[in-house]
Short mmCIF file of C-alpha atoms in Angstrom, two decimals:
data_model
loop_
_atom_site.label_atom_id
_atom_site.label_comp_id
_atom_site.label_asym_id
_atom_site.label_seq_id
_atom_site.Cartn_x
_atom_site.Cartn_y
_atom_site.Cartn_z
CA UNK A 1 110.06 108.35 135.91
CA UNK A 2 111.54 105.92 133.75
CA UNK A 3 111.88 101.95 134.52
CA UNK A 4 115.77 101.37 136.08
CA UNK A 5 117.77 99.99 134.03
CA UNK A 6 120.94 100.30 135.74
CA UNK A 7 121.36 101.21 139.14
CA UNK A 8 125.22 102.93 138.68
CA UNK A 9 123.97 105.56 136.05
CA UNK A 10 121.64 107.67 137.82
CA UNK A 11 124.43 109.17 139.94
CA UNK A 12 125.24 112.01 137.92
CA UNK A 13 121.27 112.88 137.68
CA UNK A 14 120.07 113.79 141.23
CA UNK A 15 122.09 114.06 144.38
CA UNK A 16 122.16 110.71 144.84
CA UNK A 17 124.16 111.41 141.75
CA UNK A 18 127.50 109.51 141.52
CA UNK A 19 126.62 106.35 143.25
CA UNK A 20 123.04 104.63 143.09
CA UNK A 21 122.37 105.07 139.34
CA UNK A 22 118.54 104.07 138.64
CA UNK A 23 118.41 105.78 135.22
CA UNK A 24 116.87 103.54 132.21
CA UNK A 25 117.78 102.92 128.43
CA UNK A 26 115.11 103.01 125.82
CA UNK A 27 111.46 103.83 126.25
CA UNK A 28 109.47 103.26 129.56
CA UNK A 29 107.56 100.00 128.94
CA UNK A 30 103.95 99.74 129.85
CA UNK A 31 103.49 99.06 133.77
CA UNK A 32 102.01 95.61 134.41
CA UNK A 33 98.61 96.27 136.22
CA UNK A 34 99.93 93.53 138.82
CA UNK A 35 102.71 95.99 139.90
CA UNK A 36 101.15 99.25 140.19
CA UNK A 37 103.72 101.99 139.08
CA UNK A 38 105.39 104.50 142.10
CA UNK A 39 108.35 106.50 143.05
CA UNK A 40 111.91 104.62 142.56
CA UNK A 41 112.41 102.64 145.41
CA UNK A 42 115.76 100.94 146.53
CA UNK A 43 115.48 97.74 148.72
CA UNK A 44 118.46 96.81 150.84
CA UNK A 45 118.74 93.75 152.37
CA UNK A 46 121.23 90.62 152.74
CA UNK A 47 120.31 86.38 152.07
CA UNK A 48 122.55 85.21 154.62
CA UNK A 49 122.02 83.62 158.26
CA UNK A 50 124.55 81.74 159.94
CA UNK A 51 123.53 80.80 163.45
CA UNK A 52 120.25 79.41 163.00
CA UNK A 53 121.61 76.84 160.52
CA UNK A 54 124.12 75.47 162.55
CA UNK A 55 126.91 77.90 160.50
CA UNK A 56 129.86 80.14 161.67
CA UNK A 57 130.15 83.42 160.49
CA UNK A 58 133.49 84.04 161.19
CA UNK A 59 134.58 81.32 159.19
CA UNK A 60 133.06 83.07 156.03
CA UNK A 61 135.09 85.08 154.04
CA UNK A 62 133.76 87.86 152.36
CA UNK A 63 134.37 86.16 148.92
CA UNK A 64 132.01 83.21 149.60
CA UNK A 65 129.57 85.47 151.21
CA UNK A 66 129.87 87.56 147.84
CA UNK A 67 129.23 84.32 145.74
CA UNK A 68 126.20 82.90 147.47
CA UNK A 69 124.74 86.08 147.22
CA UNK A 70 125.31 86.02 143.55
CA UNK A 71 124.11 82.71 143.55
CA UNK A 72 120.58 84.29 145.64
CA UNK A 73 120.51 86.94 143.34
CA UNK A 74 120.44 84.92 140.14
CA UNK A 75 118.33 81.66 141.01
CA UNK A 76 116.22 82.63 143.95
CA UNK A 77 115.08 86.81 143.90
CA UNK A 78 113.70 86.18 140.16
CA UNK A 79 111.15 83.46 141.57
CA UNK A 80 110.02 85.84 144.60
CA UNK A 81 109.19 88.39 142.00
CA UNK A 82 107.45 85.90 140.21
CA UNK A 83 104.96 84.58 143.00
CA UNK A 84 104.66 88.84 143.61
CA UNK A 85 103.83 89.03 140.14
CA UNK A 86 106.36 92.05 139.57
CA UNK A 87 108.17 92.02 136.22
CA UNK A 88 111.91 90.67 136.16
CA UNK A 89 112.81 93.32 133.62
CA UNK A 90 111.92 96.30 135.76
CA UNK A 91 113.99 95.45 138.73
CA UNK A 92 117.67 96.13 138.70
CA UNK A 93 119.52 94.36 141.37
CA UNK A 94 123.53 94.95 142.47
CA UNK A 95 125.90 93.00 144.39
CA UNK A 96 127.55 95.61 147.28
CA UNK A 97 129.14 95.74 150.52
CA UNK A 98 126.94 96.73 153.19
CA UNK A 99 127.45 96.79 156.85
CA UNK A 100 125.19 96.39 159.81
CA UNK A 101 126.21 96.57 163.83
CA UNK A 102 129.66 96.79 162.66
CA UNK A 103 130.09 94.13 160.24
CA UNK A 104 130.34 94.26 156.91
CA UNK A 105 128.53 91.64 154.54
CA UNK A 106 127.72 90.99 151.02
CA UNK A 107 124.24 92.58 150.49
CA UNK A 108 121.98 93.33 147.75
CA UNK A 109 120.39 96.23 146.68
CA UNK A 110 116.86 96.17 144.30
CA UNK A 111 115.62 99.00 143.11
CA UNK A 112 112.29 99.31 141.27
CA UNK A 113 109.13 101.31 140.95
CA UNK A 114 106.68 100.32 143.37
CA UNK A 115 104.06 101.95 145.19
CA UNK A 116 103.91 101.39 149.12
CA UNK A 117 101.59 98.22 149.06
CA UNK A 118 103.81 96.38 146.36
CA UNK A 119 107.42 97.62 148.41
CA UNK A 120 106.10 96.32 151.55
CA UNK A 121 105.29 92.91 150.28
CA UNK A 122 108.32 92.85 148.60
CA UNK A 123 110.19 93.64 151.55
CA UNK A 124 108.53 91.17 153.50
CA UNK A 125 109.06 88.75 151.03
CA UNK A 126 112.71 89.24 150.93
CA UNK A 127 112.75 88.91 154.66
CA UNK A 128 110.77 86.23 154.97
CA UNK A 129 112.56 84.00 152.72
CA UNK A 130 115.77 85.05 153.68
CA UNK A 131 115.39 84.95 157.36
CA UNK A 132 115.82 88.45 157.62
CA UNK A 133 115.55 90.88 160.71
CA UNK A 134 114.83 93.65 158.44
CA UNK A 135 114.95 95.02 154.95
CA UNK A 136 115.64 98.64 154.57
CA UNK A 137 113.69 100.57 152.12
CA UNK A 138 114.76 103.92 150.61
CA UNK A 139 113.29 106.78 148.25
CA UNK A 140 115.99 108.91 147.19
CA UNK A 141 113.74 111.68 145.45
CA UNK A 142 111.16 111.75 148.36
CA UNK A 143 107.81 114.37 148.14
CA UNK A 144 108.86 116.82 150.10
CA UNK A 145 111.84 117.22 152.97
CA UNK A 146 112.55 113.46 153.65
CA UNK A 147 112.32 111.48 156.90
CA UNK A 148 116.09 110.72 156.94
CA UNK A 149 119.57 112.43 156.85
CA UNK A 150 122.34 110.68 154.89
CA UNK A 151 125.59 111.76 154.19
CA UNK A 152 128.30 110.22 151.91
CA UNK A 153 131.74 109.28 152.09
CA UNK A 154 133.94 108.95 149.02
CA UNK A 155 136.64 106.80 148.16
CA UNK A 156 138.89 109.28 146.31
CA UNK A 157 140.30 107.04 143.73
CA UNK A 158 139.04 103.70 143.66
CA UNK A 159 135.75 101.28 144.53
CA UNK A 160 136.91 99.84 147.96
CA UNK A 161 136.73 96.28 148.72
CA UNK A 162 134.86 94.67 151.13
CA UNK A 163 137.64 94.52 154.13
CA UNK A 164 138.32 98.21 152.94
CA UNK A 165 134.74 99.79 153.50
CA UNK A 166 135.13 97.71 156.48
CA UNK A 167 137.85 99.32 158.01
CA UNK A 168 136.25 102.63 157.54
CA UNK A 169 133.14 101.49 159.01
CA UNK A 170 134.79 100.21 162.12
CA UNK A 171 136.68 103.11 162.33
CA UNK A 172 133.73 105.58 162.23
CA UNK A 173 132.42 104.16 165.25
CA UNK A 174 135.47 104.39 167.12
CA UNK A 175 134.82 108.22 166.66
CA UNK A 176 131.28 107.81 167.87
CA UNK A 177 129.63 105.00 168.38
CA UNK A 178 126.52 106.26 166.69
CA UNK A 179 128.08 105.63 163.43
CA UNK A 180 128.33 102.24 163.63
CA UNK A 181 125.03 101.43 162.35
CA UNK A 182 124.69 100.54 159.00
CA UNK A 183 125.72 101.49 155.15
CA UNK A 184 125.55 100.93 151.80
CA UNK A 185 128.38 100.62 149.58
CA UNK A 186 127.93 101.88 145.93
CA UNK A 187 131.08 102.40 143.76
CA UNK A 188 133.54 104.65 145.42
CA UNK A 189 130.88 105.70 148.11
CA UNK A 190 129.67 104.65 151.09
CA UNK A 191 125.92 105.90 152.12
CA UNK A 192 125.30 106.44 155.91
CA UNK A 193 121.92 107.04 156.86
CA UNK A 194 120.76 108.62 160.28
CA UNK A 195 117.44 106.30 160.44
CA UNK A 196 115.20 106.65 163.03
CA UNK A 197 112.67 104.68 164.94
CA UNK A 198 108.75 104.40 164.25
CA UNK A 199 108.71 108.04 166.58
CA UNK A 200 111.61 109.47 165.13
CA UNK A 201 114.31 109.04 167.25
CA UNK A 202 117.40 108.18 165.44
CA UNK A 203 118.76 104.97 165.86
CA UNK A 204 122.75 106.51 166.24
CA UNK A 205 121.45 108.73 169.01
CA UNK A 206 122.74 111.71 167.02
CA UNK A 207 120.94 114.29 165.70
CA UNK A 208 121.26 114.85 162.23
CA UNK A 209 124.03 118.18 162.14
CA UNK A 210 126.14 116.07 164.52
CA UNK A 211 125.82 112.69 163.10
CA UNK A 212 127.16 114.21 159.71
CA UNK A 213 129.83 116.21 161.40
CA UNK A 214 130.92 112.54 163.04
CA UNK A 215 131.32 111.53 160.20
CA UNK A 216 133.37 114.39 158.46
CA UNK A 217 135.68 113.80 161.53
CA UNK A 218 135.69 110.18 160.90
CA UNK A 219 136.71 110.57 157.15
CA UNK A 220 139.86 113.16 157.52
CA UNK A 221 140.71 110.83 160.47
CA UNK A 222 140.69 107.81 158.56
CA UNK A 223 144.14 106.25 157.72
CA UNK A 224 143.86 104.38 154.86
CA UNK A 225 143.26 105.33 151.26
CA UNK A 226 142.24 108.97 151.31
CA UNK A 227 138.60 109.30 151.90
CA UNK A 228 136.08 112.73 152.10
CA UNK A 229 132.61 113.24 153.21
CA UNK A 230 131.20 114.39 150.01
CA UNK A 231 127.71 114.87 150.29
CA UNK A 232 124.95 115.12 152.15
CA UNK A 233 120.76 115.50 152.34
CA UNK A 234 117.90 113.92 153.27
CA UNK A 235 115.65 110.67 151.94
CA UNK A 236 112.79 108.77 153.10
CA UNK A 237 113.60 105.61 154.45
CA UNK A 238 112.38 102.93 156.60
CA UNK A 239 112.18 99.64 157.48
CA UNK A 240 110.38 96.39 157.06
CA UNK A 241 111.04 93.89 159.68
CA UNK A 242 110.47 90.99 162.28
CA UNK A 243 111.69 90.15 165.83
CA UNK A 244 113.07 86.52 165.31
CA UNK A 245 113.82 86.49 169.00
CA UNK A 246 109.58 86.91 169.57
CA UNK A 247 108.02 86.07 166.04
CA UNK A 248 110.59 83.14 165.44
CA UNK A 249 108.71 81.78 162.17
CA UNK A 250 108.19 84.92 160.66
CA UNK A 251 105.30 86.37 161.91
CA UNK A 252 105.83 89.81 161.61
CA UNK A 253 106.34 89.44 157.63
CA UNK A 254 103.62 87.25 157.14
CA UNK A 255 100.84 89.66 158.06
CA UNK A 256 101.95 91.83 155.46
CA UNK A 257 101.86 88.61 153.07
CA UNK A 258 99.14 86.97 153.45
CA UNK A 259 98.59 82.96 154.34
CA UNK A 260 98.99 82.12 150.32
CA UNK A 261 101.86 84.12 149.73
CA UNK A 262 103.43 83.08 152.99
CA UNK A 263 103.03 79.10 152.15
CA UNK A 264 104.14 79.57 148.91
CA UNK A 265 107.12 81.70 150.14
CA UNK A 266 107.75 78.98 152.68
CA UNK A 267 108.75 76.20 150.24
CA UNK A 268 111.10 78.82 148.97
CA UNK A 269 112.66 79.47 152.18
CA UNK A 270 113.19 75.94 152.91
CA UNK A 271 115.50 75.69 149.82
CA UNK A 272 117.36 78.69 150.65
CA UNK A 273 118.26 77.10 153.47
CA UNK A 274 119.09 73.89 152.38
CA UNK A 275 121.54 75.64 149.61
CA UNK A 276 122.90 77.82 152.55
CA UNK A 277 123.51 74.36 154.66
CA UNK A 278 125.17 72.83 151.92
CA UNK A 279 127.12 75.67 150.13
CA UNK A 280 128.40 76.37 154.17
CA UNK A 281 129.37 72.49 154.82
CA UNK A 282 131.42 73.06 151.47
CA UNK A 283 133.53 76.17 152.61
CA UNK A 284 134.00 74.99 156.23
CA UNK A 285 131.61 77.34 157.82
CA UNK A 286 131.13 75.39 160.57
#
C-alpha cells in the first residue's frame, strides 16, 4: 500500500470511498527502519482540555477551537513524530469536526502506515501530550471481517459546518440515545462507528443491524439540509486511552511509552498547556 498522501482522495478507492481519502502521489518512498511499515491506519483524536486549565468550554466557539487545533497541528504533532522517530512526510493529517458524548469539537485525524507497536505509541503519545481520555484508532481495510460496524451519513450537497454536523449529531440521539457517541466528519459525510468495549459489547448498547437502522431513521428524520445514510460495513477499530479520574498524570499512556519517551513528552505537554492557557485568556474562555 502506498504512503498517504492525501487523506480526501482515497474515497472513491475502497468503501471508505468518498470520504477518508489515504491514496498517495508519486512512488512509495523507502520505509524508515524506525517506523516499521503496516496497514493504513487513521488516528482520531482532539488537543483540547478546558477544565483542568482553569478554561470554559462553553465560551469557545467552534472557530477558535478550529484555529488552535490548526495551530496543534502545525507546531506541536510534527515534534511528537519527531521524538517517535516517524517521518513527517508519511503522515497526512486533516482538520474535521468530530463529536464525542454529544458535542461536537474540532478534531484531528492522522493517518499513516504503522504497524501495532508504532500506532500504539503514537496514540499514547497524542494522548499523553494532549491530555487526552482516549485516541481512537481505525483500519479501514482490516484482514478479515472487522471488529466494528460503521455506517455513513451524507450531506447531499455540501460539507457541513461544524454547528451543522452538530445538529445532526444531537438529533440522532434524540432517536436513540445509543447514537450519541461519537463521529467523524470527512467532507460531506459523517462516520458513526458502533465501537465496542475490550469484550465486545458495544458502547451504544445497540447491536450492529439496529444501530444502523437508528441511524437511517435518524437521517430521513432529520430537518435540516437533506441528509441519507449512504453506506455501511465494518472496520477494525479501537482505542488507546487513560482514566484521568484514576491515572491523573497519565499513567495509563505512559506504560505504553516508556520513562524516556514519557519525560521527553512531558516538556511537550507542559507547553501545550501553557499555549492553551494563554490562547484561552485571549478569547475569553474563562
Amino acid at each position: 500500500m502506498s504512503f498517504i498522501r492525501s487523506l480526501r482522495a482515497v474515497a472513491l478507492a475502497t468503501s471508505l470511498a468518498a470520504s477518508v481519502s489515504l491514496a498517495a502521489c508519486g512512488q512509495k518512498p523507502a520505509p524508515a527502519p524506525e517506523a516499521p511499515v503496516g496497514p493504513t491506519q487513521l488516528f482520531s483524536y482532539e488537543v483540547l482540555t478546558f477544565k483542568p486549565l482553569g478554561l470554559d468550554d462553553k465560551k469557545a466557539t467552534y472557530a477558535d477551537r478550529a484555529a488552535f487545533t490548526e495551530h496543534v497541528r502545525d507546531t506541536e504533532l510534527p515534534k511528537i513524530l519527531d521524538l517517535l522517530k516517524i517521518p513527517a512526510d508519511q503522515v497526512q493529517t486533516e482538520l474535521t469536526p468530530g463529536g464525542y458524548q454529544l458535542e461536537t469539537n474540532a478534531s484531528l485525524q492522522s493517518a499513516f502506515e504503522a504497524d501495532a507497536k508504532t500506532s500504539d505509541l503514537f496514540a499514547a503519545a497524542i494522548g499523553y501530550t494532549f491530555r487526552q481520555w482516549s485516541v481512537l484508532i481505525t483500519d479501514f481495510t482490516p484482514e478479515g471481517q472487522g471488529n466494528t460496524a460503521y455506517a455513513v451519513v451524507t450531506f447531499k450537497d455540501h460539507t457541513p459546518s461544524g454547528e451543522e454536523a452538530q445538529a445532526f449529531f444531537q438529533h440522532a440521539a434524540e432517536v436513540n440515545k445509543g447514537l450519541g457517541g461519537g463521529y467523524t466528519a470527512f467532507g460531506h459525510d459523517l462516520y458513526f462507528l458502533n465501537i465496542g468495549d475490550s469484550e465486545g459489547k458495544a458502547y451504544s448498547g445497540l447491536d450492529d443491524a439496529t444501530f444502523v437502522a437508528e441511524l437511517t431513521k435518524a437521517a430521513q428524520s432529520f430537518k435540516g439540509s437533506p441528509v441519507s445514510v449512504s453506506r455501511s460495513g465494518r472496520v477494525d477499530a479501537r482505542f488507546v486511552e487513560n482514566d484521568w479520574a484514576k491515572s491523573k498524570t497519565g499513567q495509563d499512556y505512559a506504560k505504553i511509552l516508556g520513562p524516556d519517551l514519557t519525560r521527553k513528552l512531558t516538556q511537550l505537554r507542559r507547553q501545550h498547556e501553557r499555549d492553551l492557557r494563554k490562547f484561552g485568556a485571549e478569547h475569553h474562555w474563562k
